[in-house]
Amino acid sequence: MIEDRTRAAVNGGAHGVGGSTVWVFDERRRVRDDVASRLVALPSVARVEAVGDPASLLARLATRQPDVLLVGTQRATDSGLAVATQVLRAHPSVPVLVLGAPDDAESVRAAVAAGARGYLRWDASPVEMGLGVSRVGLRAEPGRPHTGPLSAVGAPPAHAFGGSTALAAAPTTVRAAVRVDVPAVTLSVREMQVLTGMSQGKSNAQIGRELYLSEDTIKTHARRLFRKLGAKDRAEAVASGFRRGMMS
Amino acid sequence: MIEDRTRAAVNGGAHGVGGSTVWVFDERRRVRDDVASRLVALPSVARVEAVGDPASLLARLATRQPDVLLVGTQRATDSGLAVATQVLRAHPSVPVLVLGAPDDAESVRAAVAAGARGYLRWDASPVEMGLGVSRVGLRAEPGRPHTGPLSAVGAPPAHAFGGSTALAAAPTTVRAAVRVDVPAVTLSVREMQVLTGMSQGKSNAQIGRELYLSEDTIKTHARRLFRKLGAKDRAEAVASGFRRGMMS
DNA sequence: GCCGGCCTCACCCGCCGGGGTGACACCCCC
DNA sequence: GGGGGTGTCACCCCGGCGGGTGAGGCCGGC
């Protein structure tokens, strides 16, 4: 019951049309929801399912398999580690990523030894999660299983746990890895000014006043930049600007 | 006349309330407009003025001074370099950044020798420009002049011109340098799903259908996430999500 | 020299977005 | 055990968004 509620809350009905399916296991609801909330923002992730009960995790694995399975470990109870080991024994082909506490290198090392593909700090940013997930379980096409073989992500627990965050080194690499689309668009100065205004929550009239232009003129620029960026919305246009590296 | 048109097009009326004023000089209109279009997207830049004529550049400098002056150089005619030298002789306190071609290390070296604070490739991304501009001409307060002294940015032209882009090494550092606000907000899973949908140009009804929820429910989540992010708009909310590193 | 892109402005229109408010239920933390 | 955050849904309201279209002028490139 509780489990169904959580599933419903995280799952919704996003029938991933391309993009991988990620399962998150952790017995602590806070943790798995927190991690899930960051995962749903990733463009490469189409479907996120949160599981809090070892039994139902194994039951699901019997019929379906995720592209990546994140397993949270906690030092206090060894349950997370036990679950990971159990899963890997039953389904060695499932790409398991261990979610470790920032200072818990041991459990992580143990899990990697047991067959996990890598680890992530549970406080990793979406970008870092994206890197980890895409390295471990990228799917080229919806029907195909994860493209393998992939080199282990979790090789050097020691130094990674010393830094601020595991896998934090190369965000630009992530961009390159995740990016798929973007056929190089250039916006004019005016269009950039309008887009910037939009990203600051300004109305067309407000942008017009600040640029000493008519609101209708702003609308025209907006329409044009929507076309260029392939956006139907100012929200999508702003997102597109950020994804293309035009904004910061 | 031509000059006035360009100025008006770039300038608008953004009376920078905090944030630096940047001038862009280049005789090639394409270049200066292109650079300007990337500068206007920077949160740390409040005002951009594009100048295409050496004479009017010097005339302006007599009365006002920018926080940063970008000077474009071209190998063919040495005009850009000459202008930079001239400006620096007349106004040594003006922070000059040289805009060099990707493969033109010589002019850059010469300009730095003449007193320029650093260089940027003219094809630098907004993020890289932000780094360069903020290092050279950050203003703490509207009234105060640029905070100095600042270490030269352009020390190693050689190896920088070897890489893909000058100053491209540490985008995360830029974040840290530019970021000012952001008092740590956490969105719930649902809120993240809604925000993600918004960033994909989906309507509330559409998001609702995909999550098997009522449109009114989506609106409620939207309202709540707007409050959390301090956004008045879905566009601003999306931008905020990106700026806070919640989205990618 | 013409064509194309950009800038500017205008008018019409339909619909969605966002605010306000109320309600009920669950969950977690204090 | 109660309060705060979250999830879900509903109704009302209206202002702004986005689409379509037309039109004049300037600039740069083929």
mmCIF file of C-alpha atoms in Angstrom, chain A residues 1-245:
data_model
loop_
_atom_site.group_PDB
_atom_site.id
_atom_site.type_symbol
_atom_site.label_atom_id
_atom_site.label_comp_id
_atom_site.label_asym_id
_atom_site.label_seq_id
_atom_site.Cartn_x
_atom_site.Cartn_y
_atom_site.Cartn_z
ATOM 1 C CA MET A 1 0.000 0.000 0.000
ATOM 2 C CA ILE A 2 2.655 2.407 1.018
ATOM 3 C CA GLU A 3 4.720 0.961 -1.726
ATOM 4 C CA ASP A 4 2.028 1.465 -4.300
ATOM 5 C CA ARG A 5 1.637 5.036 -3.279
ATOM 6 C CA THR A 6 5.314 5.710 -3.690
ATOM 7 C CA ARG A 7 5.386 3.995 -7.037
ATOM 8 C CA ALA A 8 2.457 5.999 -8.249
ATOM 9 C CA ALA A 9 4.005 9.206 -7.032
ATOM 10 C CA VAL A 10 7.252 8.625 -8.825
ATOM 11 C CA ASN A 11 6.082 6.762 -11.809
ATOM 12 C CA GLY A 12 3.194 8.546 -13.228
ATOM 13 C CA GLY A 13 2.677 7.308 -16.708
ATOM 14 C CA ALA A 14 5.748 8.404 -18.598
ATOM 15 C CA HIS A 15 5.973 5.498 -20.997
ATOM 16 C CA GLY A 16 9.577 6.219 -21.870
ATOM 17 C CA VAL A 17 9.826 6.764 -25.592
ATOM 18 C CA GLY A 18 13.581 6.430 -25.798
ATOM 19 C CA GLY A 19 15.653 7.086 -22.751
ATOM 20 C CA SER A 20 16.454 4.657 -20.029
ATOM 21 C CA THR A 21 14.445 3.313 -17.153
ATOM 22 C CA VAL A 22 16.000 3.716 -13.743
ATOM 23 C CA TRP A 23 14.967 2.018 -10.539
ATOM 24 C CA VAL A 24 15.889 3.420 -7.187
ATOM 25 C CA PHE A 25 16.002 1.206 -4.171
ATOM 26 C CA ASP A 26 16.412 2.507 -0.669
ATOM 27 C CA GLU A 27 14.540 1.633 2.464
ATOM 28 C CA ARG A 28 14.635 5.236 3.635
ATOM 29 C CA ARG A 29 11.874 7.020 1.828
ATOM 30 C CA ARG A 30 13.538 10.396 2.099
ATOM 31 C CA VAL A 31 16.583 9.160 0.314
ATOM 32 C CA ARG A 32 14.884 7.382 -2.543
ATOM 33 C CA ASP A 33 12.462 10.232 -3.159
ATOM 34 C CA ASP A 34 15.255 12.743 -3.057
ATOM 35 C CA VAL A 35 17.295 10.774 -5.543
ATOM 36 C CA ALA A 36 14.250 10.151 -7.708
ATOM 37 C CA SER A 37 13.425 13.832 -7.828
ATOM 38 C CA ARG A 38 16.822 14.530 -9.291
ATOM 39 C CA LEU A 39 16.617 11.666 -11.753
ATOM 40 C CA VAL A 40 13.317 12.774 -13.308
ATOM 41 C CA ALA A 41 14.989 15.964 -14.474
ATOM 42 C CA LEU A 42 17.494 14.093 -16.613
ATOM 43 C CA PRO A 43 16.812 14.145 -20.337
ATOM 44 C CA SER A 44 18.353 10.709 -20.773
ATOM 45 C CA VAL A 45 16.063 9.171 -18.177
ATOM 46 C CA ALA A 46 12.534 8.441 -19.311
ATOM 47 C CA ARG A 47 11.165 6.495 -16.395
ATOM 48 C CA VAL A 48 11.982 6.402 -12.709
ATOM 49 C CA GLU A 49 10.613 3.885 -10.248
ATOM 50 C CA ALA A 50 11.282 4.037 -6.545
ATOM 51 C CA VAL A 51 11.227 0.857 -4.474
ATOM 52 C CA GLY A 52 11.511 0.695 -0.726
ATOM 53 C CA ASP A 53 10.995 -2.970 -0.043
ATOM 54 C CA PRO A 54 13.612 -5.670 -0.845
ATOM 55 C CA ALA A 55 10.966 -8.301 -1.450
ATOM 56 C CA SER A 56 9.040 -6.316 -4.050
ATOM 57 C CA LEU A 57 12.298 -5.311 -5.702
ATOM 58 C CA LEU A 58 13.200 -8.926 -6.276
ATOM 59 C CA ALA A 59 9.665 -9.730 -7.339
ATOM 60 C CA ARG A 60 9.791 -7.059 -10.021
ATOM 61 C CA LEU A 61 13.190 -8.103 -11.213
ATOM 62 C CA ALA A 62 11.756 -11.506 -12.025
ATOM 63 C CA THR A 63 9.584 -10.007 -14.757
ATOM 64 C CA ARG A 64 11.170 -6.715 -15.795
ATOM 65 C CA GLN A 65 14.613 -5.190 -15.582
ATOM 66 C CA PRO A 66 15.703 -1.574 -15.437
ATOM 67 C CA ASP A 67 18.485 -0.065 -17.479
ATOM 68 C CA VAL A 68 20.069 0.999 -14.248
ATOM 69 C CA LEU A 69 19.330 0.024 -10.680
ATOM 70 C CA LEU A 70 20.458 2.396 -7.973
ATOM 71 C CA VAL A 71 20.806 0.736 -4.595
ATOM 72 C CA GLY A 72 21.159 2.879 -1.508
ATOM 73 C CA THR A 73 23.400 1.610 1.246
ATOM 74 C CA GLN A 74 23.494 2.669 4.853
ATOM 75 C CA ARG A 75 26.267 1.894 7.226
ATOM 76 C CA ALA A 76 24.018 1.340 10.227
ATOM 77 C CA THR A 77 21.991 -1.541 8.884
ATOM 78 C CA ASP A 78 23.748 -3.446 6.177
ATOM 79 C CA SER A 79 20.477 -3.968 4.354
ATOM 80 C CA GLY A 80 21.292 -1.987 1.232
ATOM 81 C CA LEU A 81 24.497 -3.850 0.708
ATOM 82 C CA ALA A 82 22.758 -7.150 1.363
ATOM 83 C CA VAL A 83 20.073 -6.317 -1.184
ATOM 84 C CA ALA A 84 22.649 -5.362 -3.805
ATOM 85 C CA THR A 85 24.488 -8.617 -3.296
ATOM 86 C CA GLN A 86 21.270 -10.565 -3.454
ATOM 87 C CA VAL A 87 20.161 -8.855 -6.647
ATOM 88 C CA LEU A 88 23.492 -9.368 -8.324
ATOM 89 C CA ARG A 89 23.535 -13.039 -7.439
ATOM 90 C CA ALA A 90 20.081 -13.567 -8.927
ATOM 91 C CA HIS A 91 20.472 -11.178 -11.888
ATOM 92 C CA PRO A 92 24.133 -10.578 -12.708
ATOM 93 C CA SER A 93 23.252 -8.733 -15.916
ATOM 94 C CA VAL A 94 21.448 -5.904 -14.136
ATOM 95 C CA PRO A 95 23.606 -2.785 -14.061
ATOM 96 C CA VAL A 96 23.742 -1.873 -10.413
ATOM 97 C CA LEU A 97 24.958 1.488 -9.170
ATOM 98 C CA VAL A 98 25.522 1.818 -5.457
ATOM 99 C CA LEU A 99 24.297 4.949 -3.725
ATOM 100 C CA GLY A 100 26.710 5.534 -0.884
ATOM 101 C CA ALA A 101 26.849 8.050 1.899
ATOM 102 C CA PRO A 102 29.452 10.741 1.329
ATOM 103 C CA ASP A 103 31.778 9.202 3.864
ATOM 104 C CA ASP A 104 30.971 5.527 3.518
ATOM 105 C CA ALA A 105 33.669 4.065 1.305
ATOM 106 C CA GLU A 106 33.579 0.575 2.765
ATOM 107 C CA SER A 107 30.074 -0.486 1.796
ATOM 108 C CA VAL A 108 30.708 0.889 -1.631
ATOM 109 C CA ARG A 109 33.912 -1.054 -2.062
ATOM 110 C CA ALA A 110 32.159 -4.180 -0.902
ATOM 111 C CA ALA A 111 29.298 -3.674 -3.333
ATOM 112 C CA VAL A 112 31.626 -3.072 -6.230
ATOM 113 C CA ALA A 113 33.453 -6.229 -5.285
ATOM 114 C CA ALA A 114 30.106 -8.023 -5.333
ATOM 115 C CA GLY A 115 29.520 -6.974 -8.924
ATOM 116 C CA ALA A 116 28.102 -3.452 -8.878
ATOM 117 C CA ARG A 117 28.979 -1.384 -11.932
ATOM 118 C CA GLY A 118 29.870 1.676 -9.919
ATOM 119 C CA TYR A 119 28.760 4.017 -7.205
ATOM 120 C CA LEU A 120 27.304 7.440 -6.708
ATOM 121 C CA ARG A 121 27.132 9.616 -3.659
ATOM 122 C CA TRP A 122 23.471 9.970 -2.765
ATOM 123 C CA ASP A 123 23.929 13.738 -2.662
ATOM 124 C CA ALA A 124 25.233 13.839 -6.213
ATOM 125 C CA SER A 125 23.834 16.567 -8.437
ATOM 126 C CA PRO A 126 21.575 15.679 -11.355
ATOM 127 C CA VAL A 127 24.458 16.228 -13.702
ATOM 128 C CA GLU A 128 26.649 13.777 -11.867
ATOM 129 C CA MET A 129 23.822 11.285 -11.698
ATOM 130 C CA GLY A 130 23.316 11.697 -15.393
ATOM 131 C CA LEU A 131 26.929 10.893 -16.004
ATOM 132 C CA GLY A 132 26.832 7.815 -13.835
ATOM 133 C CA VAL A 133 23.558 6.543 -15.226
ATOM 134 C CA SER A 134 24.435 7.112 -18.845
ATOM 135 C CA ARG A 135 27.821 5.463 -18.463
ATOM 136 C CA VAL A 136 26.326 2.416 -16.889
ATOM 137 C CA GLY A 137 23.045 1.976 -18.657
ATOM 138 C CA LEU A 138 22.756 4.001 -21.860
ATOM 139 C CA ARG A 139 20.189 2.694 -24.246
ATOM 140 C CA ALA A 140 20.524 3.411 -27.911
ATOM 141 C CA GLU A 141 16.998 2.327 -28.720
ATOM 142 C CA PRO A 142 13.841 1.736 -26.688
ATOM 143 C CA GLY A 143 13.682 -1.985 -27.396
ATOM 144 C CA ARG A 144 17.305 -2.850 -27.078
ATOM 145 C CA PRO A 145 18.902 -3.758 -23.754
ATOM 146 C CA HIS A 146 21.633 -1.571 -22.340
ATOM 147 C CA THR A 147 24.618 -1.221 -24.598
ATOM 148 C CA GLY A 148 27.538 -3.010 -23.107
ATOM 149 C CA PRO A 149 30.216 -3.697 -22.269
ATOM 150 C CA LEU A 150 31.001 -0.700 -20.154
ATOM 151 C CA SER A 151 34.054 -0.073 -18.102
ATOM 152 C CA ALA A 152 33.520 0.075 -14.390
ATOM 153 C CA VAL A 153 32.702 3.513 -13.123
ATOM 154 C CA GLY A 154 33.554 2.817 -9.545
ATOM 155 C CA ALA A 155 37.175 1.925 -9.803
ATOM 156 C CA PRO A 156 38.718 4.539 -7.494
ATOM 157 C CA PRO A 157 36.504 4.958 -4.439
ATOM 158 C CA ALA A 158 39.314 6.360 -2.351
ATOM 159 C CA HIS A 159 40.148 9.609 -4.112
ATOM 160 C CA ALA A 160 36.649 10.199 -5.354
ATOM 161 C CA PHE A 161 35.340 10.237 -1.836
ATOM 162 C CA GLY A 162 37.978 12.770 -0.986
ATOM 163 C CA GLY A 163 36.707 15.314 -3.482
ATOM 164 C CA SER A 164 33.545 17.290 -3.025
ATOM 165 C CA THR A 165 31.474 14.857 -5.018
ATOM 166 C CA ALA A 166 32.113 11.667 -6.870
ATOM 167 C CA LEU A 167 32.236 12.007 -10.639
ATOM 168 C CA ALA A 168 32.243 15.758 -10.340
ATOM 169 C CA ALA A 169 35.333 16.231 -12.453
ATOM 170 C CA ALA A 170 34.001 16.603 -15.963
ATOM 171 C CA PRO A 171 30.600 18.250 -16.345
ATOM 172 C CA THR A 172 31.379 19.313 -19.881
ATOM 173 C CA THR A 173 31.969 15.698 -20.759
ATOM 174 C CA VAL A 174 28.507 14.955 -19.516
ATOM 175 C CA ARG A 175 27.080 17.513 -21.860
ATOM 176 C CA ALA A 176 28.810 15.915 -24.757
ATOM 177 C CA ALA A 177 27.706 12.469 -23.690
ATOM 178 C CA VAL A 178 24.069 13.295 -23.079
ATOM 179 C CA ARG A 179 23.499 15.829 -25.808
ATOM 180 C CA VAL A 180 21.807 14.409 -28.860
ATOM 181 C CA ASP A 181 19.992 17.120 -30.794
ATOM 182 C CA VAL A 182 20.943 20.787 -31.310
ATOM 183 C CA PRO A 183 21.725 21.652 -34.928
ATOM 184 C CA ALA A 184 23.595 24.870 -34.080
ATOM 185 C CA VAL A 185 21.306 27.872 -33.927
ATOM 186 C CA THR A 186 22.361 31.493 -33.701
ATOM 187 C CA LEU A 187 20.056 34.063 -32.202
ATOM 188 C CA SER A 188 20.304 37.724 -33.042
ATOM 189 C CA VAL A 189 21.150 40.261 -30.363
ATOM 190 C CA ARG A 190 17.521 41.258 -29.993
ATOM 191 C CA GLU A 191 16.398 37.682 -29.736
ATOM 192 C CA MET A 192 18.959 36.998 -27.026
ATOM 193 C CA GLN A 193 17.779 40.050 -25.119
ATOM 194 C CA VAL A 194 14.210 38.843 -25.302
ATOM 195 C CA LEU A 195 15.154 35.312 -24.305
ATOM 196 C CA THR A 196 17.142 36.652 -21.369
ATOM 197 C CA GLY A 197 14.181 38.723 -20.268
ATOM 198 C CA MET A 198 11.971 35.656 -20.432
ATOM 199 C CA SER A 199 14.407 33.727 -18.255
ATOM 200 C CA GLN A 200 14.007 36.470 -15.668
ATOM 201 C CA GLY A 201 10.261 36.089 -15.543
ATOM 202 C CA LYS A 202 9.551 39.304 -17.373
ATOM 203 C CA SER A 203 6.402 39.813 -19.420
ATOM 204 C CA ASN A 204 6.571 40.853 -23.041
ATOM 205 C CA ALA A 205 5.347 44.323 -22.125
ATOM 206 C CA GLN A 206 8.010 44.613 -19.430
ATOM 207 C CA ILE A 207 10.783 43.539 -21.794
ATOM 208 C CA GLY A 208 9.452 46.026 -24.302
ATOM 209 C CA ARG A 209 9.605 48.868 -21.812
ATOM 210 C CA GLU A 210 13.162 48.017 -20.817
ATOM 211 C CA LEU A 211 14.308 47.923 -24.411
ATOM 212 C CA TYR A 212 12.224 50.919 -25.467
ATOM 213 C CA LEU A 213 10.274 48.771 -27.891
ATOM 214 C CA SER A 214 6.631 48.012 -28.518
ATOM 215 C CA GLU A 215 5.190 44.914 -26.936
ATOM 216 C CA ASP A 216 4.214 43.740 -30.403
ATOM 217 C CA THR A 217 7.823 43.941 -31.459
ATOM 218 C CA ILE A 218 8.824 41.762 -28.530
ATOM 219 C CA LYS A 219 6.180 39.277 -29.571
ATOM 220 C CA THR A 220 7.616 39.169 -33.063
ATOM 221 C CA HIS A 221 11.110 38.499 -31.729
ATOM 222 C CA ALA A 222 9.654 35.868 -29.435
ATOM 223 C CA ARG A 223 7.924 34.087 -32.298
ATOM 224 C CA ARG A 224 11.093 34.067 -34.334
ATOM 225 C CA LEU A 225 13.262 32.756 -31.536
ATOM 226 C CA PHE A 226 10.664 30.088 -30.789
ATOM 227 C CA ARG A 227 10.927 28.914 -34.378
ATOM 228 C CA LYS A 228 14.712 28.945 -34.311
ATOM 229 C CA LEU A 229 14.894 26.991 -31.093
ATOM 230 C CA GLY A 230 12.034 24.683 -31.965
ATOM 231 C CA ALA A 231 10.204 25.717 -28.827
ATOM 232 C CA LYS A 232 6.453 26.030 -28.435
ATOM 233 C CA ASP A 233 6.712 27.957 -25.237
ATOM 234 C CA ARG A 234 8.835 30.526 -23.467
ATOM 235 C CA ALA A 235 9.587 27.891 -20.863
ATOM 236 C CA GLU A 236 10.863 25.476 -23.493
ATOM 237 C CA ALA A 237 12.771 28.271 -25.210
ATOM 238 C CA VAL A 238 14.567 29.138 -21.988
ATOM 239 C CA ALA A 239 15.348 25.468 -21.367
ATOM 240 C CA SER A 240 16.638 25.168 -24.911
ATOM 241 C CA GLY A 241 18.843 28.206 -24.398
ATOM 242 C CA PHE A 242 20.373 26.639 -21.328
ATOM 243 C CA ARG A 243 20.804 23.231 -22.964
ATOM 244 C CA ARG A 244 22.522 24.804 -25.945
ATOM 245 C CA GLY A 245 24.881 26.685 -23.676
#
